[in-house]
Short mmCIF file of C-alpha atoms in Angstrom, two decimals:
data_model
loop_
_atom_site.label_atom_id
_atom_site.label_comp_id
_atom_site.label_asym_id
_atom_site.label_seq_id
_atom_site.Cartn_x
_atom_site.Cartn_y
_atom_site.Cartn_z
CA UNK A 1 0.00 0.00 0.00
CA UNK A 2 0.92 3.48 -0.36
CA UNK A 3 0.20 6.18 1.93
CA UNK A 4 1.31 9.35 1.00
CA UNK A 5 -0.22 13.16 1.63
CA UNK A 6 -2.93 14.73 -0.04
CA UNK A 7 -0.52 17.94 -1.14
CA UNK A 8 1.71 15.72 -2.46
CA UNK A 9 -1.18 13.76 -4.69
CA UNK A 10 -2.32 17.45 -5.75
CA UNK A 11 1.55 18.06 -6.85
CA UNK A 12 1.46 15.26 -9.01
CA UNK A 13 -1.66 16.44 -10.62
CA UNK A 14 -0.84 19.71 -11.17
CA UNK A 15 2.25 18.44 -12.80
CA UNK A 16 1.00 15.99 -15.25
CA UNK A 17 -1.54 18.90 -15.79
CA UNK A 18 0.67 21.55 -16.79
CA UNK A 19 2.62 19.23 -18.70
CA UNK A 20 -0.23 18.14 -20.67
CA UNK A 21 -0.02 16.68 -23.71
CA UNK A 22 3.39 15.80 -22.95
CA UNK A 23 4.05 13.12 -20.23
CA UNK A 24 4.81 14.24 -16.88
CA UNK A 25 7.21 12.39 -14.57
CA UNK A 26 9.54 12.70 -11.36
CA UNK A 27 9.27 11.64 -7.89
CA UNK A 28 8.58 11.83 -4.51
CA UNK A 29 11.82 11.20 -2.30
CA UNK A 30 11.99 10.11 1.09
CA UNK A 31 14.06 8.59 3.73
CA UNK A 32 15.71 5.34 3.03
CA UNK A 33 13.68 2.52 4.50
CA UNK A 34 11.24 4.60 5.58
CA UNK A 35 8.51 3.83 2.66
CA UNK A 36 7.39 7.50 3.04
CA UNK A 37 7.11 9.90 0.71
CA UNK A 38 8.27 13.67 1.12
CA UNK A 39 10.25 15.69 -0.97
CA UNK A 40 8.28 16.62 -3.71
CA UNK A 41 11.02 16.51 -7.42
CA UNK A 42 9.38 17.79 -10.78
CA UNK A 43 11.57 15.98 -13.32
CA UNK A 44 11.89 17.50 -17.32
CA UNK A 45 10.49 14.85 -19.17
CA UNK A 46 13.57 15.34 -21.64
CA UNK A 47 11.07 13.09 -24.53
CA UNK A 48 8.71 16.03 -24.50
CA UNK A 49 6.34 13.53 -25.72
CA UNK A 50 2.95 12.51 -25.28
CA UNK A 51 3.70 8.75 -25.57
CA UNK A 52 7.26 8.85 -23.82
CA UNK A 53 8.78 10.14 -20.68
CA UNK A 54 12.98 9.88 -19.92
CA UNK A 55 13.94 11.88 -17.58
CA UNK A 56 17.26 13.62 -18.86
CA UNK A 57 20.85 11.56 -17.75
CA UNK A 58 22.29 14.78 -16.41
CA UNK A 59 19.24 15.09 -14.11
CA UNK A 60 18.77 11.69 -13.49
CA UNK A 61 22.66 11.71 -11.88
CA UNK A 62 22.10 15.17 -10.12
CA UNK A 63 18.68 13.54 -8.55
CA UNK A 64 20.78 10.06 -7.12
CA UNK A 65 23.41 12.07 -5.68
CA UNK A 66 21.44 14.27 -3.86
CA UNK A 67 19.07 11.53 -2.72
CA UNK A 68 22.43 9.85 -1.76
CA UNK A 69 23.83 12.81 0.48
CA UNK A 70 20.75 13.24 2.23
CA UNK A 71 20.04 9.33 2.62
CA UNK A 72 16.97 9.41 0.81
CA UNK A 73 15.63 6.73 -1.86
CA UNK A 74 12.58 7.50 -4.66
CA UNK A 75 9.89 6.43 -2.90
CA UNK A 76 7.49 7.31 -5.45
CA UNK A 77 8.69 7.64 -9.05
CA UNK A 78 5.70 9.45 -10.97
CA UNK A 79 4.08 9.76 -14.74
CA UNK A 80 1.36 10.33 -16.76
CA UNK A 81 -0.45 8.57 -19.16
CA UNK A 82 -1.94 11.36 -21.72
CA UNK A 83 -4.03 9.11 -23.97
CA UNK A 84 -4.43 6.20 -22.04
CA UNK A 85 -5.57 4.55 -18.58
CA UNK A 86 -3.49 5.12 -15.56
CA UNK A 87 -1.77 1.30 -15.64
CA UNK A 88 1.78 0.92 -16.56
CA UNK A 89 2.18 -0.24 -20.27
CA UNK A 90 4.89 -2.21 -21.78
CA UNK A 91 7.61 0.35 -21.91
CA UNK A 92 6.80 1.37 -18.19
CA UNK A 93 7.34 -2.34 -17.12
CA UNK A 94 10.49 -2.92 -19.80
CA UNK A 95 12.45 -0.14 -17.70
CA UNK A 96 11.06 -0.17 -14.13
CA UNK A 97 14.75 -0.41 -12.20
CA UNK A 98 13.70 0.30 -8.65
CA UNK A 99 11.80 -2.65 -7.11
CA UNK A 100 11.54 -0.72 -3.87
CA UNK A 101 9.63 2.23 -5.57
CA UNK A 102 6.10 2.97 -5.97
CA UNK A 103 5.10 3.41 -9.53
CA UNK A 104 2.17 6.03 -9.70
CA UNK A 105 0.52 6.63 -12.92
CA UNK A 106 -1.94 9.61 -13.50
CA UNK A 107 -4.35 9.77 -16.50
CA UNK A 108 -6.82 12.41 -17.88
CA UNK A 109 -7.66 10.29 -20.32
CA UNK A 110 -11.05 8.84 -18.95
CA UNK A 111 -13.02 11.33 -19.39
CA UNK A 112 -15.21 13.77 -16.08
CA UNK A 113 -11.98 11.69 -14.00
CA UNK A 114 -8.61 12.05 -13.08
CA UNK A 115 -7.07 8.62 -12.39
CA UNK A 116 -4.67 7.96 -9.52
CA UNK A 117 -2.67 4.42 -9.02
CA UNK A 118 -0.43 2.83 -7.98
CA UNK A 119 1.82 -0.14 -8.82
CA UNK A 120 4.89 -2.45 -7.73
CA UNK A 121 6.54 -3.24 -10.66
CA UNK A 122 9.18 -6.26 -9.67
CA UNK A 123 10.76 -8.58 -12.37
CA UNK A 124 8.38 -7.62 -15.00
CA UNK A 125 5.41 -7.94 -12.91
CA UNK A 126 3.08 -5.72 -12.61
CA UNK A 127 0.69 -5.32 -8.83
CA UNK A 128 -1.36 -2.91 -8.13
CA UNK A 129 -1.43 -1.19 -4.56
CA UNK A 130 -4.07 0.28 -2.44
CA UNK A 131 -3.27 4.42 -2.11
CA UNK A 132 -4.40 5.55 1.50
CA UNK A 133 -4.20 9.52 1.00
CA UNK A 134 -3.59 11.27 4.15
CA UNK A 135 -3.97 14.72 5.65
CA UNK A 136 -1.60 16.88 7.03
CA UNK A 137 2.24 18.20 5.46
CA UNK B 1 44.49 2.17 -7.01
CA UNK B 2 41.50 0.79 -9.02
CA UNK B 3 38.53 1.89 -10.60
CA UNK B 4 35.37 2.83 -8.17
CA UNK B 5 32.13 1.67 -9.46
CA UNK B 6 29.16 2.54 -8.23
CA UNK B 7 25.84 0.23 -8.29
CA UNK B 8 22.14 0.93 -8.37
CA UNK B 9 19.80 -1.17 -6.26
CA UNK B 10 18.55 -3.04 -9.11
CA UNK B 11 22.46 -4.56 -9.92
CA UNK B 12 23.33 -4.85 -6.18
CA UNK B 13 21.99 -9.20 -6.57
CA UNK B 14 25.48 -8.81 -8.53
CA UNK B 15 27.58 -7.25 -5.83
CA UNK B 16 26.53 -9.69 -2.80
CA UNK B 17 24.35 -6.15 -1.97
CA UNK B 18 27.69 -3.81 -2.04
CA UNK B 19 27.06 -0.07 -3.15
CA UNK B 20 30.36 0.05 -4.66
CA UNK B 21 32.84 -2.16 -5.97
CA UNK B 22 36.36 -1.77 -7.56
CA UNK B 23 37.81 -2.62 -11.16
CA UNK B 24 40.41 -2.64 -13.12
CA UNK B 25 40.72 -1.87 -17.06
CA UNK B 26 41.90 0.46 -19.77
CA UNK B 27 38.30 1.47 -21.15
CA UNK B 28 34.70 0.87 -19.93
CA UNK B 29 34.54 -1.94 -21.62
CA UNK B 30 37.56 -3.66 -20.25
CA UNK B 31 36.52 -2.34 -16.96
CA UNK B 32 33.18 -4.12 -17.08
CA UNK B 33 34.77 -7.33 -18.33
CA UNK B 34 36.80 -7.30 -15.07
CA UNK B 35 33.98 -6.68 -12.83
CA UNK B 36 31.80 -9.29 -14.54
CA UNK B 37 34.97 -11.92 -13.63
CA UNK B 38 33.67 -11.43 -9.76
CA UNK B 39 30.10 -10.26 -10.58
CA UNK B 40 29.07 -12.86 -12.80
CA UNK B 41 25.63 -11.42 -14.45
CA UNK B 42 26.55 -7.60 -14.53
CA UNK B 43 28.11 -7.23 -17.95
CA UNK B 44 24.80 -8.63 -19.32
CA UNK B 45 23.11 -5.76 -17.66
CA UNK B 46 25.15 -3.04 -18.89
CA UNK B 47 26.14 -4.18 -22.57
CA UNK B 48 24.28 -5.64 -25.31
CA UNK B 49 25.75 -6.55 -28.32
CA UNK B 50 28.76 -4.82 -27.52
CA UNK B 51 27.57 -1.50 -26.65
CA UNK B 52 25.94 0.11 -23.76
CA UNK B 53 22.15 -0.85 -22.98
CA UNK B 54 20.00 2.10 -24.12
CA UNK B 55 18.33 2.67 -21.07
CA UNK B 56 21.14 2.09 -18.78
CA UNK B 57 23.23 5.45 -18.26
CA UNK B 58 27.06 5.33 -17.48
CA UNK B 59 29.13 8.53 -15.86
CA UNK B 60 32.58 8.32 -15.55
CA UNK B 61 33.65 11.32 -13.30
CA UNK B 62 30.06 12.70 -13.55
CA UNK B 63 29.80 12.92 -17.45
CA UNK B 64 27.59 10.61 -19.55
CA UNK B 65 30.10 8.39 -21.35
CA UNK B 66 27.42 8.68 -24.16
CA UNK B 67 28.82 12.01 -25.02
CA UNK B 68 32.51 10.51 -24.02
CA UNK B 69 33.14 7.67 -26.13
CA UNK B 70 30.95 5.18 -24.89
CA UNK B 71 32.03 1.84 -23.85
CA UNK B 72 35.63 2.67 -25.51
CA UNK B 73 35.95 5.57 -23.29
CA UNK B 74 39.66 5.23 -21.52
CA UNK B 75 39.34 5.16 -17.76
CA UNK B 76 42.06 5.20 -15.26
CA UNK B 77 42.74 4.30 -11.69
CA UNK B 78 40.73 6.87 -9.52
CA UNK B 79 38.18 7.34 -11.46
CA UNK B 80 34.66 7.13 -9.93
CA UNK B 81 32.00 5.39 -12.40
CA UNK B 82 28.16 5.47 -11.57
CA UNK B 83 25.66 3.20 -13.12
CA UNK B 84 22.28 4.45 -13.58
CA UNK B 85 18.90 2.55 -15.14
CA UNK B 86 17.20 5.16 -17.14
CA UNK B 87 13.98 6.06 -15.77
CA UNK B 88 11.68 6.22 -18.31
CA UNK B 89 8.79 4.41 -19.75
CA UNK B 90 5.25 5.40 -21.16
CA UNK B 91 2.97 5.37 -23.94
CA UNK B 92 -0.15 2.96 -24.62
CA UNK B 93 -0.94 0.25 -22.81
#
C-alpha cells in the first residue's frame, strides 16, 4: 500500500496537468527505508512527448546524488499517461529499475476523471497497490 | 588504485548487496569485463551486443560516457564510475 499526503497527490496532478499533452514524470523522495514519501522533485520529461517520458541523464545523476547525500531513496517515481488509462504499459514495465519504488501513474484520459494508481513493478510484474491519501504536510 | 564503481539497487543481486565495488581496465569496456569476472551477471546488464544498454546510463567522473566515447571511453585508476537505469517508460498500454 501506499500512503502518501494529499498535497503531495495534488503536486502530481498539477504536474501531469501543466505538462499536458506531454508526459509528466519525477518523484517523490523520502528517507531510506522509511517507505514515506516527502520531498516533492518535478523531473523535465527530456522526450517532451505525449507517448514517452525519460527523464534527462544529467538530471537523473544530479537527482541520485542528492538523494544519496541526504540518505533518501525514490519512494514514489511518478508519470502520466496522456491518452491512455493510468496502468503501466509495456515500456513502463520494460524499464522499471527500482523494485523498492512505488510506480504512480496519473491519467486524464477517462473522461469527467482524473485517475490515480499505484503499482509495484518487480521482475516484469506488474501489482497494483491500495493508495491511503492522508492529511496533514 | 582501481577503478570505483558505483551500483544501483537493481544490480546490487550482482555485488553480494555492495554499493560500490572496484575494477580494473583500460576502457569501460575492459573495466566491465573485469567486474563481470567477480560479478558474474553484470556485464549482461550493462552491454548488449557490444555497446551500452540504451536505457542504462554510465558517468565516468560525472559525465555521460554517451557524449565521451561510450564503452571505448579510456578510464584510469581513480576514477569514480556510476551506473544508472534510465527512468523512463510510457505510452499505450
Amino acid at each position: 500500500m501506499l500512503t502518501i499526503r494529499r498535497d503531495l497527490v495534488d503536486a502530481i496532478i498539477a504536474h501531469a496537468r501543466r505538462d499536458h499533452p506531454d508526459e509528466a514524470c519525477g518523484v517523490i523522495a523520502g528517507p531510506a527505508g522509511s517507505d514515506r514519501p516527502e520531498r516533492f522533485i518535478p523531473m523535465i520529461n527530456a522526450a517532451r512527448s505525449p507517448t514517452f517520458y525519460e527523464f534527462d541523464s544529467m538530471d537523473l545523476l544530479r537527482l541520485y546524488k542528492e538523494m544519496d547525500e541526504r540518505d533518501e531513496e525514490p519512494v514514489v517515481i511518478y508519470h502520466s499517461h496522456t491518452d491512455t488509462e493510468a496502468y503501466p504499459s509495456r515500456t513502463d514495465v520494460a524499464y522499471a529499475s527500482e523494485p523498492n519504488a512505488h510506480y504512480v501513474l496519473v491519467s486524464d484520459a477517462i473522461e469527467g476523471e482524473t485517475q490515480f494508481r499505484s503499482f509495484r513493478i518487480v521482475d516484469g510484474e506488474v501489482t497494483e497497490e491500495e493508495v491511503k491519501i492522508i492529511d496533514g504536510e | 588504485m582501481a577503478v570505483e564503481v558505483r551500483i544501483p539497487t537493481i544490480l546490487r543481486q550482482y555485488t553480494d548487496g555492495a554499493k560500490s565495488v572496484e575494477g580494473h581496465g583500460d576502457t569501460l569496456a575492459a573495466l566491465i569485463d573485469d567486474l563481470e569476472s567477480r560479478h558474474a551477471g553484470l556485464r549482461d546488464r550493462l552491454i548488449e551486443n557490444g555497446t551500452l544498454r540504451r536505457f542504462v546510463n554510465v558517468y565516468l567522473n560525472d559525465e555521460d560516457v554517451r557524449f565521451l566515447e561510450g564503452e571505448k571511453t579510456p578510464v584510469s585508476d581513480g576514477d569514480v564510475v556510476t551506473v544508472l537505469p534510465a527512468v523512463a517508460g510510457g505510452g499505450p498500454a
